[in-house]
mmCIF file of C-alpha atoms in Angstrom:
data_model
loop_
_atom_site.group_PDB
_atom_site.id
_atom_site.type_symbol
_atom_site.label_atom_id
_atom_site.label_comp_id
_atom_site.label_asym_id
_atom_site.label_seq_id
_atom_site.Cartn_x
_atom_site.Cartn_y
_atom_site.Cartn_z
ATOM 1 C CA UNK A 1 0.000 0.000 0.000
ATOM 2 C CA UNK A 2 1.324 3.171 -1.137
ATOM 3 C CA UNK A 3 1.020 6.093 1.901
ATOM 4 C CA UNK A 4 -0.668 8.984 1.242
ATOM 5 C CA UNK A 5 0.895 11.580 -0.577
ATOM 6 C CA UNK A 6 1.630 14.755 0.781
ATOM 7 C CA UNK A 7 -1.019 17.940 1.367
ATOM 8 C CA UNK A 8 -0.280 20.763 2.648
ATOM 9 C CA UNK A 9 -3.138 23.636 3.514
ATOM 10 C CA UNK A 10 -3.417 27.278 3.918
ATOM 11 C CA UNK A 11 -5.854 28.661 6.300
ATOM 12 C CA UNK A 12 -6.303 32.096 5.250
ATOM 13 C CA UNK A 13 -8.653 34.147 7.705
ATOM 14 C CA UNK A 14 -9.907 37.393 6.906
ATOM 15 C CA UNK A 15 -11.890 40.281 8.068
ATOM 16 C CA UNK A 16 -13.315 42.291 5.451
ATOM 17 C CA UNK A 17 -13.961 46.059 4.830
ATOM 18 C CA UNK A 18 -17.058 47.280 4.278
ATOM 19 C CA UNK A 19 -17.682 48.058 0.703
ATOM 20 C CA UNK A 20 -16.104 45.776 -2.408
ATOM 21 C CA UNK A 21 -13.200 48.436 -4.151
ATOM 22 C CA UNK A 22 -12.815 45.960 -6.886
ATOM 23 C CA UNK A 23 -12.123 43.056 -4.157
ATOM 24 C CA UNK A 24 -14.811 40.619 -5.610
ATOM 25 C CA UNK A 25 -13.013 40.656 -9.615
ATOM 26 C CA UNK A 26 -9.956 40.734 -7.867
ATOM 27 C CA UNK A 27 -10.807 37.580 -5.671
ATOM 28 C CA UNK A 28 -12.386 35.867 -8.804
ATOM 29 C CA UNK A 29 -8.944 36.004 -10.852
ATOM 30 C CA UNK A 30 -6.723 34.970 -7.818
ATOM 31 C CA UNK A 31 -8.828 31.762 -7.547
ATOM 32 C CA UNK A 32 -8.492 31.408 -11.200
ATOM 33 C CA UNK A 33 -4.860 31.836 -10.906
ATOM 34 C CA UNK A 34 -4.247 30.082 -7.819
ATOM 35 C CA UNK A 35 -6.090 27.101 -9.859
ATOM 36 C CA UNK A 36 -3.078 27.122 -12.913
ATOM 37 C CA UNK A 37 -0.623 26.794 -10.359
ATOM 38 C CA UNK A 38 1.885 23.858 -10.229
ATOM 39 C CA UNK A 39 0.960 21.822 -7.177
ATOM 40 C CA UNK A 40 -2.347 23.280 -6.763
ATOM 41 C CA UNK A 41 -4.958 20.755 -5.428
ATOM 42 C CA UNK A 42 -8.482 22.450 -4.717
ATOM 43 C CA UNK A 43 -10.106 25.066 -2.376
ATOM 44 C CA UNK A 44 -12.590 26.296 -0.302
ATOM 45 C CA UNK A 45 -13.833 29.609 1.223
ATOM 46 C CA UNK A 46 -16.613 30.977 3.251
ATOM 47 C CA UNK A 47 -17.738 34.137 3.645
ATOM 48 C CA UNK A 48 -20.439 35.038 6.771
ATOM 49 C CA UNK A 49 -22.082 38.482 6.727
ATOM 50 C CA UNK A 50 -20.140 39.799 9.046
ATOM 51 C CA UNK A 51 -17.675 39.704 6.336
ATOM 52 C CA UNK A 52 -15.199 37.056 8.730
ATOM 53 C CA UNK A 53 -14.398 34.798 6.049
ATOM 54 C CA UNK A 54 -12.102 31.583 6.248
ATOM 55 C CA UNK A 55 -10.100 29.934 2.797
ATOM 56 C CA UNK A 56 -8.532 26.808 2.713
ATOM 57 C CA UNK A 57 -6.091 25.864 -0.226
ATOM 58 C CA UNK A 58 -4.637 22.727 -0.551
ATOM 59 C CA UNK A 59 -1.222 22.278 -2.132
ATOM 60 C CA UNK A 60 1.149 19.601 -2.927
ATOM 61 C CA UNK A 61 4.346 20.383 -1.575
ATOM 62 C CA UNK A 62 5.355 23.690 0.432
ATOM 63 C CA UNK A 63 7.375 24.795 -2.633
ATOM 64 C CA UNK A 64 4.015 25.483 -4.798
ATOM 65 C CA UNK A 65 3.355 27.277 -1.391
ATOM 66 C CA UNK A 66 5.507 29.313 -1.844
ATOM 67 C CA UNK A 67 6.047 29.592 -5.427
ATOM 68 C CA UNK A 68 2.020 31.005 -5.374
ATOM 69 C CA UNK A 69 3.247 33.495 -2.457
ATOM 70 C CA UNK A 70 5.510 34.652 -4.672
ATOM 71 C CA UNK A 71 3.811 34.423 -8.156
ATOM 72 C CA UNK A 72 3.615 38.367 -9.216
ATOM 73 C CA UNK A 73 0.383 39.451 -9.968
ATOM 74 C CA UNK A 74 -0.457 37.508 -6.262
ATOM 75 C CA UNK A 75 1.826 39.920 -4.814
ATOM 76 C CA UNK A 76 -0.260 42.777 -5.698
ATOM 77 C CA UNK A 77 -3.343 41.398 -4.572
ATOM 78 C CA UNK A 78 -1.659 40.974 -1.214
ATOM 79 C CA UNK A 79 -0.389 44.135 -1.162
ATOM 80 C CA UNK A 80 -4.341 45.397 -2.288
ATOM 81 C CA UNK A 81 -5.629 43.233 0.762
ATOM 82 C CA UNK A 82 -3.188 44.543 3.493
ATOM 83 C CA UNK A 83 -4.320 47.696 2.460
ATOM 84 C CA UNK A 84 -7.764 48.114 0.983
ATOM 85 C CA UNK A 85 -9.639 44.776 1.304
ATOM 86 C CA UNK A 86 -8.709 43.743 4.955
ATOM 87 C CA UNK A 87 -9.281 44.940 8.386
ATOM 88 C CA UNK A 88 -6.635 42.191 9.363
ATOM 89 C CA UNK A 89 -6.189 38.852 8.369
ATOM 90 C CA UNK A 90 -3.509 35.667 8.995
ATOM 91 C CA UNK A 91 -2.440 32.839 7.221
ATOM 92 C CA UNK A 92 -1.869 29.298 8.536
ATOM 93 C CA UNK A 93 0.154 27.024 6.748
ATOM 94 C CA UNK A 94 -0.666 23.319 8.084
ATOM 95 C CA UNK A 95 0.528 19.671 6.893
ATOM 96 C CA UNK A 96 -2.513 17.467 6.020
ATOM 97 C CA UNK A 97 -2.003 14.167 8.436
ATOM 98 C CA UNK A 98 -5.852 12.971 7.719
ATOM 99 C CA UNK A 99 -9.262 13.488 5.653
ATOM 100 C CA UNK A 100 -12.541 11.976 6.527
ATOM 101 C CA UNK A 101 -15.846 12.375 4.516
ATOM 102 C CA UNK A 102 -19.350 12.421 5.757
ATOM 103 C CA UNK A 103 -22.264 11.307 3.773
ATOM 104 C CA UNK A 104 -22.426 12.566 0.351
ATOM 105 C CA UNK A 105 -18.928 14.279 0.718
ATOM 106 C CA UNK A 106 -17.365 15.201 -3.070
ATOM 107 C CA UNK A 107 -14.049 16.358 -3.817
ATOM 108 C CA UNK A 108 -11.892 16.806 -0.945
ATOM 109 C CA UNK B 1 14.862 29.964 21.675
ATOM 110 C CA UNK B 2 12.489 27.315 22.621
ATOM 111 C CA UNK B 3 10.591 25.987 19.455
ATOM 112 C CA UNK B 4 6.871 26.667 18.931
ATOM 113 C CA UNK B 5 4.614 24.660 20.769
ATOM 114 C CA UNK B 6 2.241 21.346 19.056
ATOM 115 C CA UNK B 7 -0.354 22.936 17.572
ATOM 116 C CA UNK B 8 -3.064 21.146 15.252
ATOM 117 C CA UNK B 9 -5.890 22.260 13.137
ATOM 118 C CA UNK B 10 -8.798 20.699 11.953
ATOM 119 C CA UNK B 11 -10.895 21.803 8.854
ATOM 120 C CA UNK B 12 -14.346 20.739 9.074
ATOM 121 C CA UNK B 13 -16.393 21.701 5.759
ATOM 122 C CA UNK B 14 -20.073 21.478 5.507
ATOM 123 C CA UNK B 15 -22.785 22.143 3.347
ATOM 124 C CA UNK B 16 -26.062 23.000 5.076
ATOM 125 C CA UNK B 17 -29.175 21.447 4.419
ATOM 126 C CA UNK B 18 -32.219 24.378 4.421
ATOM 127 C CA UNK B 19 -34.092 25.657 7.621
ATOM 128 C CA UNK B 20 -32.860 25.583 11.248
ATOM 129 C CA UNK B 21 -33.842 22.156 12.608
ATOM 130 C CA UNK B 22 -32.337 23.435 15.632
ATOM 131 C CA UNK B 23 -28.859 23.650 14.242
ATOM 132 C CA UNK B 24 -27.614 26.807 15.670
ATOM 133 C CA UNK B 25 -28.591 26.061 18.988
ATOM 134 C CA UNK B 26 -26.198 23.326 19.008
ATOM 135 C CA UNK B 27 -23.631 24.852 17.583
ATOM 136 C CA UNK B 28 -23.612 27.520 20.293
ATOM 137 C CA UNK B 29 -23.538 24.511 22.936
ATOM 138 C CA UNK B 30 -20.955 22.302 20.875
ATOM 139 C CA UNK B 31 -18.688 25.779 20.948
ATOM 140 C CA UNK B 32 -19.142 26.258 24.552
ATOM 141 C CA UNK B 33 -18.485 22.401 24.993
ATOM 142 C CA UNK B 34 -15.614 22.701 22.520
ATOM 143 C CA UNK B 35 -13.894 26.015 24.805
ATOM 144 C CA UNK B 36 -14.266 23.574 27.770
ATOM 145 C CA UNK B 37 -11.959 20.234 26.306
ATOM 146 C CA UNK B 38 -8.674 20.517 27.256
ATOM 147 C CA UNK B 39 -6.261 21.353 24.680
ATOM 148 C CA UNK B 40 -8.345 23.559 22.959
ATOM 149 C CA UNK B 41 -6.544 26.837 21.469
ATOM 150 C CA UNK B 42 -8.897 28.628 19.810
ATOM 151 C CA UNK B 43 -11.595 28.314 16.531
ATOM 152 C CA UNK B 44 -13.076 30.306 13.938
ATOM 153 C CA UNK B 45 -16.248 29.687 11.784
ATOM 154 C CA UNK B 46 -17.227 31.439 8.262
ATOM 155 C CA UNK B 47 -20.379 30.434 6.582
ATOM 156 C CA UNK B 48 -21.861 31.895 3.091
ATOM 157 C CA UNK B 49 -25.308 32.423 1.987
ATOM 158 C CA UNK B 50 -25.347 29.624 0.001
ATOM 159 C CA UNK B 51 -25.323 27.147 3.038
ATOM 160 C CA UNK B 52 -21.246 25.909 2.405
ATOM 161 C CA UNK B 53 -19.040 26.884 5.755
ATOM 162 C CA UNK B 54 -15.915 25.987 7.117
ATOM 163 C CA UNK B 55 -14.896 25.874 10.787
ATOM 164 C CA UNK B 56 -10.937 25.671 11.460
ATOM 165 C CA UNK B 57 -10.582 24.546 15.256
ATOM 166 C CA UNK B 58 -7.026 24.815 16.595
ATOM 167 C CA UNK B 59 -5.604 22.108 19.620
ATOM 168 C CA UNK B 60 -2.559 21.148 21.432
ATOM 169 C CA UNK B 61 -2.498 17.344 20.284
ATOM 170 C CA UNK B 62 -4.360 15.287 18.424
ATOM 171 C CA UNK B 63 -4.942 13.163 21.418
ATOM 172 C CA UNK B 64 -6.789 16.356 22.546
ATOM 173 C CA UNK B 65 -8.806 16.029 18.822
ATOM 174 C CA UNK B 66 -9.639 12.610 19.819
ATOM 175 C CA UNK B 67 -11.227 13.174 22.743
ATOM 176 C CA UNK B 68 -13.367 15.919 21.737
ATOM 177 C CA UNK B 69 -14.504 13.655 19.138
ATOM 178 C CA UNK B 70 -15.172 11.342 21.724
ATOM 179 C CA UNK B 71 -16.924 13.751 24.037
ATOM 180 C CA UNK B 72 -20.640 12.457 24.783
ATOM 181 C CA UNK B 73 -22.771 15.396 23.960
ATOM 182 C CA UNK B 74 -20.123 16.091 20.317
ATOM 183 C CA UNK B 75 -20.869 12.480 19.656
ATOM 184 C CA UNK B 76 -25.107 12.961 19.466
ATOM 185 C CA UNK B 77 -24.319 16.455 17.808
ATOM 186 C CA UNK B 78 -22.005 14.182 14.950
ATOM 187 C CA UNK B 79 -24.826 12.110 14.417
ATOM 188 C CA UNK B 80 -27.701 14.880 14.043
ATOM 189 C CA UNK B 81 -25.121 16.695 12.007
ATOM 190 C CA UNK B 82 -24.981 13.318 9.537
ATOM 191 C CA UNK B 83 -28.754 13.083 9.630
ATOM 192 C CA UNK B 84 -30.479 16.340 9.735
ATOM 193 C CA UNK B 85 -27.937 19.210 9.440
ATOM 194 C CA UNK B 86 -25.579 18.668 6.997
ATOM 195 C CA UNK B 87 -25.843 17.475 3.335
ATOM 196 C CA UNK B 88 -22.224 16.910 2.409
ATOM 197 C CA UNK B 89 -19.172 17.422 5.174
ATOM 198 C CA UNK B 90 -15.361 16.387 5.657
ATOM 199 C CA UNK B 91 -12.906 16.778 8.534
ATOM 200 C CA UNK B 92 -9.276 17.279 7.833
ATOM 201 C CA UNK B 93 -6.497 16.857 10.480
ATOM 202 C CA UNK B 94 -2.930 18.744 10.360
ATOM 203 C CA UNK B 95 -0.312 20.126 11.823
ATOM 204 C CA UNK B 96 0.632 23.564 11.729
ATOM 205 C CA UNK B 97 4.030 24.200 10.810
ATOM 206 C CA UNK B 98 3.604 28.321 10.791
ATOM 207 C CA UNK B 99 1.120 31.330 10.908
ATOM 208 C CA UNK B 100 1.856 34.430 10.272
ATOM 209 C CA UNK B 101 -0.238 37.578 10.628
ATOM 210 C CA UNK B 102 -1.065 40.817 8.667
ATOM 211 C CA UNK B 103 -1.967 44.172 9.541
ATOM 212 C CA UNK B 104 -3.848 44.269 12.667
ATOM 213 C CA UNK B 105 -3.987 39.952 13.143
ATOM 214 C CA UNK B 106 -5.088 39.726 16.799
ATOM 215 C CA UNK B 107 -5.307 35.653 18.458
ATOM 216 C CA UNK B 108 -4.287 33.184 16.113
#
């Protein structure tokens, strides 16, 4: 039995500002971006009304971690974020050790 | 320079099923119950409009995880979750290996 290969995920938290000042488009193409990555494996974010929001990426390896930290037009939406989009936020990076599924679980 | 402590996170996606069913009374109790388990460090919860929401609960050990999974009153919430609450969900383990904050990151 082969073991499980390795997964790594980013817990990004954020608190948003009010208002959108292009965040939404901005959020759309990172995710479509993040998604042509090397080592990119799937993701996940939710949003309350409160604007708290929690994303979890998965990656293969902490290199495509840090390749996508460092990937250009990322670093201006970071830089857009720290200053415009969020009130604060942090980012978690975590190696996978298990996954269960409920009923009906898909994907991840 | 003493290295950073265990710490563990675990992802628990969900996709709600429609109406109350008297979901978010236990999920205020199951947080309270949560606060009260040894080893616990912290959580935080985002959930959209369209029913999907992740909760990213932080502990000291994963023998900490296992008995909060354990825990009697968790262990009737699991199976209403499975039944009535949620239509898909997933629970992923790991181990954080580093967080770092932005502008104005308080707790985790």
């Amino acid at each position: 039995m082969q073991p499980d290969p390795d997964r790594f995920a980013v817990i990004f938290r954020s608190q948003r500002t009010p208002g959108d000042h292009g965040y939404e488009a901005m959020a759309e193409r990172m995710l479509d971006l993040a998604r042509q990555q090397p080592g990119f494996l799937g993701v996940d974010s939710a949003r309350g009304a409160d604007g708290f929001g929690l994303t979890v990426s998965y990656w293969a390896s902490e290199a495509a971690i840090e390749a996508w930290r460092q990937q250009a037009d990322h670093l201006l939406a970071q830089r857009l974020g720290a200053e415009r989009w969020y009130e604060q936020y942090s980012i978690t990076v975590a190696k996978v050790l298990r996954t269960r599924g409920g009923p009906g679980t898909k994907g991840l």
